[in-house]
Coordinates of C-alpha atoms in Angstrom, one line a residue:
X51 CA 32.8 58.1 261.3
X52 CA 29.8 57.2 259.3
X53 CA 27.7 54.1 260.3
X54 CA 25.3 51.6 259.0
X55 CA 21.9 51.1 257.8
X56 CA 19.8 51.5 261.0
X57 CA 23.1 51.1 262.6
X58 CA 25.8 49.2 261.0
X59 CA 28.5 50.9 262.7
X60 CA 26.9 52.3 265.9
X61 CA 29.6 55.3 266.0
X62 CA 32.4 55.8 263.8
X63 CA 34.8 58.8 263.4
X64 CA 37.2 59.2 260.4
X65 CA 40.1 61.8 261.0
X66 CA 40.2 64.2 257.9
X67 CA 37.7 63.3 254.9
X68 CA 40.1 63.8 252.3
X69 CA 39.5 60.5 250.2
X70 CA 36.8 59.2 252.8
X71 CA 33.6 59.9 250.5
X72 CA 35.3 58.9 247.2
X73 CA 37.9 61.5 247.3
X74 CA 35.8 64.6 247.8
X75 CA 36.9 67.5 245.9
X76 CA 38.7 70.1 248.3
X77 CA 38.0 72.9 246.0
X78 CA 34.5 74.0 246.0
X79 CA 32.2 73.9 242.9
X80 CA 30.0 76.7 241.5
X81 CA 29.8 80.5 242.5
X82 CA 29.7 80.6 246.4
X83 CA 29.6 84.2 247.1
X84 CA 26.2 84.0 248.2
X85 CA 24.4 85.9 251.2
X86 CA 21.3 84.4 252.7
X87 CA 19.7 81.5 254.5
X88 CA 16.5 80.3 253.0
X89 CA 13.8 79.8 255.4
X90 CA 15.4 82.0 258.2
X91 CA 14.1 85.8 258.8
X92 CA 16.2 88.8 258.5
X93 CA 17.7 90.0 261.7
X94 CA 18.7 93.7 260.9
X95 CA 19.8 94.8 264.6
X96 CA 22.5 92.1 265.3
X97 CA 25.5 93.9 267.0
X98 CA 27.1 91.2 269.3
X99 CA 30.2 90.2 267.5
X100 CA 30.3 87.0 269.7
X101 CA 27.1 85.9 268.2
X102 CA 27.5 86.7 264.7
X103 CA 29.6 85.8 261.8
X104 CA 30.5 87.7 258.7
X105 CA 31.2 85.6 255.9
X106 CA 32.0 88.5 253.6
X107 CA 28.7 88.6 251.7
X108 CA 26.4 88.5 254.7
X109 CA 26.5 88.5 258.5
X110 CA 24.5 85.9 260.4
X111 CA 23.1 86.1 263.9
X112 CA 23.6 83.0 265.9
X113 CA 21.9 81.8 269.0
X114 CA 23.4 82.0 272.6
X115 CA 21.5 79.8 275.1
X116 CA 21.6 80.8 278.6
X117 CA 22.2 77.2 279.7
X118 CA 25.4 77.0 277.6
X119 CA 27.0 80.7 277.7
X120 CA 30.0 79.5 276.0
X121 CA 28.6 78.1 272.9
X122 CA 26.8 79.7 269.9
X123 CA 24.7 77.9 267.5
X124 CA 24.0 79.0 264.0
X125 CA 20.9 76.9 262.7
X126 CA 19.8 76.2 259.2
X127 CA 22.9 77.4 257.1
X128 CA 21.7 76.4 253.5
X129 CA 24.6 74.5 251.5
X130 CA 22.9 73.8 248.5
X131 CA 19.9 74.6 246.2
X132 CA 16.4 73.5 247.4
X133 CA 15.7 70.1 245.8
X134 CA 12.2 71.0 244.9
X135 CA 10.5 71.4 241.8
X136 CA 12.6 70.3 238.6
X137 CA 15.2 69.2 241.2
X138 CA 13.5 66.6 243.0
X139 CA 15.3 63.5 242.9
X140 CA 18.2 65.0 241.1
X141 CA 21.8 65.1 242.3
X142 CA 22.8 68.0 244.8
X143 CA 22.9 71.4 243.2
X144 CA 25.3 74.1 244.6
X145 CA 23.5 77.1 245.8
X146 CA 22.6 79.9 243.3
X147 CA 24.6 82.5 245.0
X148 CA 23.3 85.4 242.9
X149 CA 19.7 84.5 244.0
X150 CA 20.5 84.4 247.8
X151 CA 22.7 87.3 247.7
X152 CA 19.7 89.3 246.4
X153 CA 17.3 88.0 249.0
X154 CA 19.7 88.8 251.7
X155 CA 19.4 92.7 250.6
X156 CA 22.3 93.6 252.7
X157 CA 20.7 92.7 256.0
X158 CA 21.6 90.5 258.6
X159 CA 20.2 87.0 258.7
X160 CA 18.7 85.4 261.6
X161 CA 19.9 81.8 262.2
X162 CA 18.6 81.3 265.7
X163 CA 15.7 78.9 264.8
X164 CA 15.6 75.3 263.8
X165 CA 15.1 74.9 260.2
X166 CA 12.8 72.5 258.4
X167 CA 13.8 68.9 258.7
X168 CA 13.9 66.5 255.8
X169 CA 10.7 64.5 254.9
X170 CA 10.6 61.6 257.1
X171 CA 10.0 57.8 256.5
X172 CA 8.1 55.6 258.8
X173 CA 9.2 54.3 262.2
X174 CA 7.8 50.8 263.2
X175 CA 4.0 51.2 263.7
X176 CA 4.1 54.8 263.0
X177 CA 3.7 56.4 259.6
X178 CA 6.2 59.2 258.3
X179 CA 5.6 62.3 255.9
X180 CA 6.5 65.1 258.1
X181 CA 9.3 67.5 257.0
X182 CA 10.0 69.5 253.8
X183 CA 12.0 69.0 250.5
X184 CA 13.6 72.3 251.2
X185 CA 15.8 70.9 254.0
X186 CA 19.6 71.0 252.8
X187 CA 21.0 72.8 255.6
X188 CA 23.8 72.6 258.3
X189 CA 23.8 73.6 262.0
X190 CA 27.0 75.1 263.3
X191 CA 28.2 74.9 266.9
X192 CA 31.0 77.2 267.8
X193 CA 32.7 78.7 271.0
X194 CA 31.6 82.0 272.0
X195 CA 33.7 84.4 270.3
X196 CA 35.3 82.3 267.7
X197 CA 36.7 84.1 265.0
X198 CA 38.3 83.6 261.5
X199 CA 42.3 82.4 262.2
X200 CA 41.3 80.4 265.3
X201 CA 41.8 77.5 263.3
X202 CA 39.8 75.0 265.5
X203 CA 39.5 71.6 264.5
X204 CA 36.1 70.7 263.1
X205 CA 33.7 67.6 263.4
X206 CA 31.2 67.0 260.8
X207 CA 28.4 65.0 262.1
X208 CA 26.1 62.9 260.0
X209 CA 22.8 61.7 261.9
X210 CA 21.4 58.3 261.9
X211 CA 18.0 56.9 261.1
X212 CA 18.3 54.0 258.7
X213 CA 18.6 56.7 255.8
X214 CA 14.8 56.8 256.3
X215 CA 14.2 59.4 259.3
X216 CA 16.3 61.7 261.5
X217 CA 16.1 65.5 262.8
X218 CA 19.6 66.9 263.7
X219 CA 18.3 68.6 266.8
X220 CA 17.7 65.0 268.1
X221 CA 21.5 65.1 268.7
X222 CA 22.7 68.4 270.0
X223 CA 26.2 69.5 270.4
X224 CA 25.7 72.6 272.8
X225 CA 27.0 70.6 275.9
X226 CA 30.0 69.2 273.8
X227 CA 31.2 72.7 272.9
X228 CA 30.7 73.9 276.5
X229 CA 32.7 71.0 277.8
X230 CA 35.6 71.5 275.2
X231 CA 35.3 75.1 273.6
X232 CA 38.1 74.5 271.3
X233 CA 36.2 72.7 268.2
X234 CA 33.7 73.5 265.7
X235 CA 30.8 71.1 265.2
X236 CA 28.9 70.9 262.1
X237 CA 25.6 68.9 262.0
X238 CA 24.0 68.1 258.4
X239 CA 20.6 67.6 257.0
X240 CA 20.5 65.3 254.0
X241 CA 17.6 63.9 252.0
X242 CA 16.0 60.7 253.4
X243 CA 13.9 57.6 252.2
X244 CA 12.7 58.0 248.6
X245 CA 13.4 61.7 248.4
X246 CA 17.3 61.0 248.8
X247 CA 17.6 57.4 247.6
X248 CA 15.0 56.9 244.9
X249 CA 16.4 54.1 242.6
X250 CA 15.3 55.3 239.2
X251 CA 15.3 53.0 236.2
X252 CA 18.6 52.5 234.4
X253 CA 17.7 54.4 231.5
X254 CA 17.3 57.5 233.6
X255 CA 20.8 57.0 235.6
X256 CA 22.5 59.8 233.6
X257 CA 19.9 62.1 234.3
X258 CA 19.0 61.5 238.0
X259 CA 21.8 59.0 239.2
X260 CA 21.5 57.3 242.5
X261 CA 22.5 58.1 246.1
X262 CA 21.4 61.7 246.3
X263 CA 21.3 61.7 250.1
X264 CA 24.8 61.0 250.1
X265 CA 25.8 63.4 247.4
X266 CA 23.9 65.9 249.7
X267 CA 26.6 65.3 252.4
X268 CA 29.5 65.7 249.9
X269 CA 28.1 69.1 248.9
X270 CA 27.9 70.0 252.5
X271 CA 31.5 68.9 253.1
X272 CA 32.6 71.3 250.2
X273 CA 30.6 74.1 251.6
X274 CA 32.5 73.5 255.0
X275 CA 35.7 73.6 253.0
X276 CA 34.8 77.0 251.7
X277 CA 33.3 78.7 254.8
X278 CA 34.0 77.0 258.0
X279 CA 36.9 79.3 258.6
X280 CA 34.9 82.2 259.0
X281 CA 33.3 80.4 261.9
X282 CA 37.0 80.0 263.5
X283 CA 37.5 76.3 262.1
X284 CA 40.3 74.8 260.2
X285 CA 39.2 73.5 256.9
X286 CA 42.3 71.3 256.7
X287 CA 41.4 69.4 260.2
X288 CA 37.9 68.0 259.3
X289 CA 36.8 64.7 261.1
X290 CA 33.7 63.0 259.8
X291 CA 31.7 61.5 262.4
X292 CA 28.4 59.8 262.3
X293 CA 25.9 57.4 264.1
X294 CA 24.2 54.4 262.6
X295 CA 23.2 55.4 258.8
X296 CA 25.4 58.4 259.3
X297 CA 28.4 56.3 260.3
X298 CA 27.9 53.9 257.1
X299 CA 27.7 57.0 254.9
X300 CA 31.0 56.7 254.0
X301 CA 31.6 53.0 254.5
X302 CA 28.0 51.7 254.1
X303 CA 28.5 48.0 255.8
X304 CA 25.0 47.2 255.4
X305 CA 23.5 45.4 252.4
X306 CA 24.0 47.3 249.3
X307 CA 21.7 46.2 246.5
X308 CA 22.4 47.3 242.8
X309 CA 20.0 49.6 241.1
X310 CA 18.7 46.6 239.2
X311 CA 17.9 44.9 242.3
X312 CA 15.9 48.0 243.5
X313 CA 13.6 48.2 240.5
X314 CA 10.7 46.3 242.1
X315 CA 10.8 48.6 244.9
X316 CA 10.6 51.6 242.3
X317 CA 7.7 49.9 240.5
X318 CA 5.9 49.3 243.9
X319 CA 6.6 52.9 245.0
X320 CA 5.1 54.2 241.7
X321 CA 2.2 52.2 241.9
X322 CA 1.3 53.2 245.3
X323 CA 1.9 57.1 244.5
X324 CA -0.7 56.7 241.6
X325 CA 1.8 56.5 238.9
X326 CA 1.3 52.8 237.7
X327 CA 1.7 53.8 234.1
X328 CA 2.7 51.9 230.9
X329 CA 6.4 52.9 230.8
X330 CA 9.4 54.0 232.9
X331 CA 9.3 57.5 231.4
X332 CA 5.6 58.1 232.2
X333 CA 6.2 56.7 235.7
X334 CA 9.4 59.0 236.5
X335 CA 7.4 62.0 235.2
X336 CA 4.4 61.2 237.3
X337 CA 6.1 60.8 240.5
X338 CA 8.4 63.8 240.1
X339 CA 5.0 65.8 239.7
X340 CA 3.3 63.9 242.7
X341 CA 2.1 65.2 245.8
X342 CA 4.5 64.9 248.7
X343 CA 1.8 63.2 250.8
X344 CA 1.4 60.6 248.1
X345 CA 5.1 59.8 248.0
X346 CA 5.6 59.9 251.6
X347 CA 2.7 57.3 251.9
X348 CA 4.0 55.2 249.0
X349 CA 7.6 54.9 250.8
X350 CA 5.9 53.8 253.9
X351 CA 4.0 51.4 252.1
X352 CA 7.2 49.8 250.4
X353 CA 8.7 49.3 253.9
X354 CA 5.9 47.2 254.9
X355 CA 5.6 45.1 251.8
X356 CA 7.1 41.7 252.4
X357 CA 7.0 40.5 248.8
X358 CA 9.8 43.0 248.2
X359 CA 13.2 41.4 248.7
X360 CA 14.7 45.1 249.1
X361 CA 12.1 47.1 250.4
X362 CA 14.2 50.1 252.1
X363 CA 15.3 53.0 250.4
X364 CA 18.9 53.5 250.9
X365 CA 22.4 53.5 249.2
X366 CA 23.1 51.2 246.2
X367 CA 26.2 50.3 244.3
X368 CA 26.0 52.7 241.5
X369 CA 29.8 52.4 240.1
X370 CA 29.9 56.0 240.4
X371 CA 29.8 57.2 243.8
X372 CA 30.1 53.5 245.5
X373 CA 32.0 51.2 243.2
X374 CA 31.9 48.0 245.4
X375 CA 31.2 46.6 248.7
X376 CA 33.1 48.3 251.3
X377 CA 34.0 45.4 253.4
X378 CA 35.8 43.8 250.5
X379 CA 37.5 47.3 249.5
X380 CA 39.0 47.4 252.9
X381 CA 40.1 44.0 253.0
X382 CA 42.4 44.7 249.9
X383 CA 43.5 48.2 251.2
X384 CA 41.0 50.2 248.9
X385 CA 40.2 53.0 251.4
X386 CA 41.4 56.2 252.8
X387 CA 44.2 55.6 255.3
X388 CA 43.2 58.0 257.9
X389 CA 42.6 57.6 261.8
X390 CA 39.8 55.5 262.5
X391 CA 37.5 55.2 265.7
X392 CA 34.7 52.7 265.5
X393 CA 32.8 50.5 267.9
X394 CA 29.5 49.0 268.7
X395 CA 27.3 48.1 271.9
X396 CA 27.8 44.7 273.7
X397 CA 24.3 43.4 272.7
X398 CA 23.8 45.3 269.4
X399 CA 21.7 43.7 266.6
X400 CA 20.1 45.3 263.6
X401 CA 17.8 42.3 263.1
X402 CA 14.9 42.4 265.7
X403 CA 13.9 39.0 267.1
X404 CA 10.6 38.9 265.2
X405 CA 11.2 36.2 262.8
X406 CA 10.4 32.6 263.2
X407 CA 14.1 31.5 263.3
X408 CA 17.6 32.3 262.6
X409 CA 17.5 31.3 259.0
X410 CA 14.5 33.5 258.1
X411 CA 16.1 36.4 259.8
X412 CA 19.2 36.2 257.9
X413 CA 17.5 35.6 254.6
X414 CA 15.3 38.8 255.1
X415 CA 18.3 41.0 256.1
X416 CA 20.7 39.5 253.6
X417 CA 18.7 38.5 250.4
X418 CA 21.4 36.7 248.6
X419 CA 22.4 34.3 251.3
X420 CA 21.9 30.7 250.1
X421 CA 20.9 27.8 252.3
X422 CA 24.5 26.6 252.3
X423 CA 25.6 30.1 253.5
X424 CA 23.2 29.9 256.5
X425 CA 24.1 26.4 257.5
X426 CA 27.4 27.4 257.6
X427 CA 26.7 30.2 259.9
X428 CA 24.6 28.1 262.1
X429 CA 27.4 25.4 262.5
X430 CA 29.7 28.2 263.5
X431 CA 27.3 29.4 266.1
X432 CA 26.0 26.2 267.7
X433 CA 23.3 26.4 270.1
X434 CA 25.4 24.6 272.8
X435 CA 27.7 27.7 272.9
X436 CA 24.9 29.8 274.2
X437 CA 22.6 29.9 277.4
X438 CA 19.4 30.1 275.2
X439 CA 18.3 30.1 271.6
X440 CA 17.4 33.8 272.3
X441 CA 21.1 34.6 273.1
X442 CA 22.1 32.5 270.0
X443 CA 19.8 34.6 267.8
X444 CA 21.2 37.9 269.2
X445 CA 24.9 37.0 268.9
X446 CA 24.7 35.7 265.3
X447 CA 22.3 38.5 263.9
X448 CA 24.3 41.0 266.0
X449 CA 27.9 40.1 264.7
X450 CA 26.5 39.8 261.1
X451 CA 24.9 43.1 261.0
X452 CA 26.9 45.4 263.4
X453 CA 29.5 43.9 265.9
X454 CA 31.9 42.7 263.5
X455 CA 32.4 45.9 262.1
X456 CA 35.2 47.2 264.2
X457 CA 37.2 44.1 263.0
X458 CA 36.0 44.4 259.5
X459 CA 37.5 48.0 259.2
X460 CA 39.9 48.0 262.2
X461 CA 42.2 45.3 261.1
X462 CA 42.8 46.8 257.4
X463 CA 43.3 50.2 259.0
X464 CA 45.8 49.2 261.6
X465 CA 48.0 47.7 258.9
X466 CA 48.9 51.2 257.8
X467 CA 50.1 52.6 261.3
X468 CA 50.8 51.1 264.7
X469 CA 48.6 54.1 266.1
X470 CA 45.8 54.7 263.7
X471 CA 42.9 52.7 264.9
X472 CA 40.9 52.7 267.9
X473 CA 37.8 50.4 268.7
X474 CA 35.3 50.1 271.5
X475 CA 32.5 48.0 272.9
X476 CA 30.0 50.2 274.8
X477 CA 28.6 48.4 277.8
X478 CA 26.1 50.6 279.6
X479 CA 22.4 50.3 279.0
X480 CA 20.1 53.1 279.0
X481 CA 17.4 53.0 281.6
X482 CA 14.5 50.8 280.6
X483 CA 11.5 49.7 282.7
X484 CA 10.1 47.2 280.3
X485 CA 12.4 44.3 281.5
X486 CA 14.5 43.2 284.3
X487 CA 17.3 42.0 281.9
X488 CA 18.7 45.1 280.3
X489 CA 20.5 44.5 277.3
X490 CA 23.2 47.2 275.8
X491 CA 21.5 47.8 272.6
X492 CA 21.9 49.9 269.4
X493 CA 22.4 53.6 270.0
X494 CA 22.5 53.2 273.8
X495 CA 25.9 55.3 273.7
X496 CA 24.0 57.9 271.8
X497 CA 21.4 58.1 274.5
X498 CA 24.2 58.8 276.9
X499 CA 26.2 61.3 275.0
X500 CA 23.2 63.4 273.8
X501 CA 21.3 64.4 277.0
X502 CA 19.2 61.2 277.3
X503 CA 17.7 61.8 273.7
X504 CA 14.9 59.8 272.1
X505 CA 13.8 59.6 268.6
X506 CA 10.1 59.9 267.9
X507 CA 8.2 59.8 264.7
X508 CA 8.0 62.5 262.0
X509 CA 11.1 64.5 263.1
X510 CA 10.0 64.6 266.9
X511 CA 12.3 63.9 269.8
X512 CA 12.6 64.2 273.7
X513 CA 15.0 64.1 276.2
X514 CA 15.0 61.9 279.3
X515 CA 16.6 63.4 282.6
X516 CA 19.9 62.0 283.3
X517 CA 21.4 61.4 286.7
X518 CA 24.7 63.3 287.7
X519 CA 26.3 59.9 287.4
X520 CA 25.2 59.4 284.0
X521 CA 26.3 63.0 283.0
X522 CA 29.6 62.5 284.3
X523 CA 30.0 59.2 282.2
X524 CA 28.9 61.0 279.1
X525 CA 31.5 63.7 279.8
X526 CA 33.9 60.9 279.8
X527 CA 33.1 59.5 276.3
X528 CA 32.7 63.0 274.8
X529 CA 36.3 63.7 276.1
X530 CA 37.5 60.9 274.2
X531 CA 35.6 61.7 271.0
X532 CA 36.7 65.1 271.0
X533 CA 40.3 64.3 271.8
X534 CA 40.3 62.3 268.5
X535 CA 39.0 65.3 266.6
X536 CA 41.8 67.5 268.1
X537 CA 44.6 65.4 267.7
X538 CA 43.6 61.9 266.1
X539 CA 44.1 60.1 269.3
X540 CA 41.7 59.7 272.1
X541 CA 43.9 59.8 274.9
X542 CA 45.6 63.3 274.5
X543 CA 42.5 65.3 276.0
X544 CA 40.9 62.5 277.8
X545 CA 39.7 62.8 281.4
X546 CA 42.1 62.0 284.0
X547 CA 40.0 59.3 285.5
X548 CA 39.6 57.5 282.3
X549 CA 41.8 54.5 281.3
X550 CA 44.6 55.0 278.4
X551 CA 42.7 53.5 275.4
X552 CA 45.3 51.1 273.6
X553 CA 45.4 51.2 269.8
X554 CA 43.6 48.3 268.1
X555 CA 45.8 46.0 265.7
X556 CA 45.7 42.6 264.0
X557 CA 48.2 41.0 266.5
X558 CA 46.5 42.4 269.5
X559 CA 42.9 43.4 268.9
X560 CA 42.4 45.4 272.1
X561 CA 39.4 47.7 272.6
X562 CA 38.1 49.9 275.5
X563 CA 35.1 48.9 277.2
X564 CA 33.0 52.2 277.8
X565 CA 31.1 51.5 281.1
X566 CA 29.6 53.7 283.8
X567 CA 30.9 53.2 287.3
X568 CA 28.6 50.4 289.0
X569 CA 28.6 52.4 292.1
X570 CA 27.2 55.5 290.1
X571 CA 30.2 57.6 291.2
X572 CA 30.8 60.7 289.4
X573 CA 34.6 60.7 290.1
X574 CA 35.4 57.0 289.3
X575 CA 35.1 55.4 285.8
X576 CA 33.9 52.1 285.2
X577 CA 35.7 51.8 281.8
X578 CA 38.7 49.5 281.0
X579 CA 40.5 47.8 278.2
X580 CA 40.0 44.2 277.0
X581 CA 41.2 41.9 274.4
X582 CA 38.8 40.8 271.7
X583 CA 37.8 37.2 272.6
X584 CA 39.4 34.6 270.2
X585 CA 36.0 33.0 269.3
X586 CA 34.6 36.4 268.4
X587 CA 37.5 37.1 266.3
X588 CA 37.1 33.7 264.5
X589 CA 33.5 34.1 263.8
X590 CA 33.9 37.7 262.5
X591 CA 36.6 36.6 260.3
X592 CA 34.2 34.1 258.6
X593 CA 31.5 36.9 258.5
X594 CA 33.9 39.1 256.7
X595 CA 34.8 36.5 254.1
X596 CA 31.1 36.6 253.2
X597 CA 31.1 40.1 252.1
X598 CA 30.1 39.6 248.7
X599 CA 27.2 37.6 249.4
X600 CA 26.0 39.6 252.2
X601 CA 26.4 42.7 250.0
X602 CA 28.3 44.7 252.4

C-alpha cells in the first residue's frame, strides 16, 4: 500500500506489515512509557470517555466534529524525538519518554488541533519552505467510544507528494470512519525532501545513514504496535496503505539511485545553502547548522537544476533498508507474501509532456537508459498503434512510470495464492474546466475518495464541492478499500450495487474498472470487470525486464 515517486503506484495496500518494510520488528524499541504530545496544549478538564484515550501514562483529548458524530480524531501524536539540533538528518530516534512524561505533569493533553507539518519542498512554479522540522506525529481516526479490547483492524496511511511535499490533513479520514465505524486509521507525518532524504557523502553513512523519511515511517509503525490497542485497534491486523510516494514507500517502484549517484546533488545543495567548503566534513557540519530557510531554498534550487542527472531528494539503494530494486525483487519472489491491492488510473503518467520528444523524456526520468534501450521501447510502441503522437507519448511514459506497476507486483504476488492479489484501473476523471478532453490522471481517485481534495503549495490544501453522485461513487470505493482492511478481500463488505471484484493472477489478469455511473445515478454503479489487454501485458513484460536499467 505504498506508492511511487510522485505516483508510481497510484494507490496500493498491503495487508499486514510484518516484513513489508524490510521486516519491521514487532517489538518496540526504547522506553515508551511517555506521557505528552509535543506542541499540543494541556487540556485539564476532559471528562468525555468517548473522546479521550488513556494510554496508561497520560490521557489524550480527541476531537469530535459535529459533521461526523461517530468519529473521534486524535491529532498530532508524536512517535519519535523531534529531529532538530543534533538530530537533524539523523535516523529516527524513539521518543525520550522520561522527558515527555515530565512535561505532561499528570494533565490531560489536548490533541484536537492539526500539528506542525513537515518542511515542504516546491511544487512546479511555487517555492516550498513552510513547515517545521519538529513534525514526527500521527493523526489517529477512531469510531466514537472505541476502547481497548475492541480489536478493530487498523489502516496505516502514508501520504503522497513525491517524497517532497504533503500535509496529512489534505487526506482526511473522518468520512471513512463515519461510513465504516469498525476500523482505526492512522495517518503519518514523515520528513520530506532534503530533511528526510539527504544523501550524505559515503564517509558519513555510518553516522547519518540514508532514507531517514522511510525510517520515520518504520518508527511510527513500531509506535502503532505498542499503543494502537489503547485506541481500540488490533496491532496484529495492520494494513499499510499509501498513495503515490506513500504507496512506493515500501516498494519504491521509481528510479532508485545509489548514494554515489546522488553525490552531485549533495554538493549542489551544500553550495546553494552557503556551504561550498573544501571538504565533505566541513560541508556536512555547515548544512547541519544552516538556517532552515537556506536549506529550503537550496532543495528547491536543486529540483530546477537541469545539469543534475538525479535532482530530486528521495529514497536510495543503501544496501541496508533498501537492498535492491523492488521490481527485480518481486520477480524473484523476494518480498513479503501478503494480500495486495494495487492499481493506477487509465491515463496515468508521471512524466509530463513537456520534453521535445519521447527519447528525451525517458532519458530524463530514467538516466541509465541507453540509446539502444530507448529505441527498443519506441519499436514496441510504434506511432501507428496510436491516434496521435501525444497518445503515444502518454502511453509509453505512463506504462513505464506507473501503469505497469500492478503487473510488476501483481503477477509475482498472485503466484503465492489464488485469492491474494487485487488490481484496478480507475476510469473517472475529476472535474476540470481547462480542456474538453478530460484524461483520467494521477491521483484522480484520491480526489474522489477525499472530498475533492487539492494539494496547494507549502502545506496548503482545499476541497472542491462534490455532487451527490460523486459522493456515492466515493462511498463505493471506500467500501472496497475498508473491506480489504477488514478481511483481506475487497468483496466481503462491498456495497451491494458494486460488482464482485475478481482476483488477479498470471493466467487471468483481470481487474476492476472503477467508474462512476455515466448517468450520475447514486444507486447504480458504473464499475465493471475487465481482462488486461494482451498488448498492454506484452509491453509491460518488456518494461519489467528493464527494471535494473530503469532502477526501479
